[in-house]
Coordinates of C-alpha atoms in Angstrom, one line a residue:
X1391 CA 89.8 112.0 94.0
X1392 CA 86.8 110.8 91.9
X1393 CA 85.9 113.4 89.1
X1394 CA 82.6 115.1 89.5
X1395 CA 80.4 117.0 87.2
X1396 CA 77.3 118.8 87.6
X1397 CA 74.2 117.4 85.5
X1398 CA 70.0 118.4 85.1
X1399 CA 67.6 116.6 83.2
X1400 CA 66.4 117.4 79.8
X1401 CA 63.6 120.0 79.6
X1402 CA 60.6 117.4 80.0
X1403 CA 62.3 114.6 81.7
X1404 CA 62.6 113.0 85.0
X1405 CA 66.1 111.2 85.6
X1406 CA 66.7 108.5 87.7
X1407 CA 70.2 108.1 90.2
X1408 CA 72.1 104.9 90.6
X1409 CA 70.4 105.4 94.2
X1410 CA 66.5 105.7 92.2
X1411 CA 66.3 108.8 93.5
X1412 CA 65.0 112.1 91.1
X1413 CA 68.1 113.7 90.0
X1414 CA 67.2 117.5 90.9
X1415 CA 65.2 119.1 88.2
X1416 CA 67.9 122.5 88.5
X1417 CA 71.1 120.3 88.9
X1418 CA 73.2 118.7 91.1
X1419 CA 76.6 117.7 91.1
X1420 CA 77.3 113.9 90.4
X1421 CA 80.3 111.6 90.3
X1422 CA 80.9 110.7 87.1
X1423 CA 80.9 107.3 86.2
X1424 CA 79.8 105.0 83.5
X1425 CA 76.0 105.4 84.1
X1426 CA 76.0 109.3 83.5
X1427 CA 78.2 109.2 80.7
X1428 CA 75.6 106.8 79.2
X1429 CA 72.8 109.4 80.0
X1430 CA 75.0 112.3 78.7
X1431 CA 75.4 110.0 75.1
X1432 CA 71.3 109.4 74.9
X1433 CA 71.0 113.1 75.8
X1434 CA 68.8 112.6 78.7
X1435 CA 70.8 114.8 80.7
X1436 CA 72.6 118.2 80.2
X1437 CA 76.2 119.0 81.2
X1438 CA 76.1 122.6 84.0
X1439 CA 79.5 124.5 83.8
X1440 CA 78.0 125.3 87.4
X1441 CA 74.8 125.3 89.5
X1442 CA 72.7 128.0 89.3
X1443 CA 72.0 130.4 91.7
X1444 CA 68.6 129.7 94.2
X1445 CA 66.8 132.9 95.1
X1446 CA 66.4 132.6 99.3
X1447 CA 62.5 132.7 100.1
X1448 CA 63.6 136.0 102.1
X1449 CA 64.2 137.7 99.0
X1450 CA 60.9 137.0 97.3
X1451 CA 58.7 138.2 100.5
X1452 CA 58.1 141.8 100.2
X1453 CA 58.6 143.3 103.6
X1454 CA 56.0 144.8 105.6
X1455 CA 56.1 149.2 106.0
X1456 CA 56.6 149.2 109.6
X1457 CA 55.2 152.8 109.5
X1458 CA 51.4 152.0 108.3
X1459 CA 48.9 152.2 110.9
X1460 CA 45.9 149.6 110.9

């Protein structure tokens, strides 16, 4: 079992993958390996004890009073 951690860019920085994909600007969890131990040294990347919570897009739209006439 390969050890994973979960990483996110440095306020201000965009941080490439192995893959040169965007790693995600609120975290993601990575396989650690010699390349992200490398960004955690330069301190391009910051260390999540876990991802943070997403708000669903339900949540944020205010619901409509059913009981309002037009």
């Amino acid at each position: 079992m390969r050890k994973t951690i979960i990483l996110k860019p440095k306020e201000g920085c965009q941080v490439r993958k192995p893959d040169a994909s965007a790693l995600a600007k609120d975290g993601e969890e990575v396989i650690y390996n010699a390349y992200w131990a490398r960004r955690i040294k330069d301190g391009d990347v910051i260390v999540l004890k876990s991802l943070p919570k997403v708000k669903s897009e339900k949540a944020k739209q205010p619901v409509a009073n059913s009981s309002e006439e037009s």
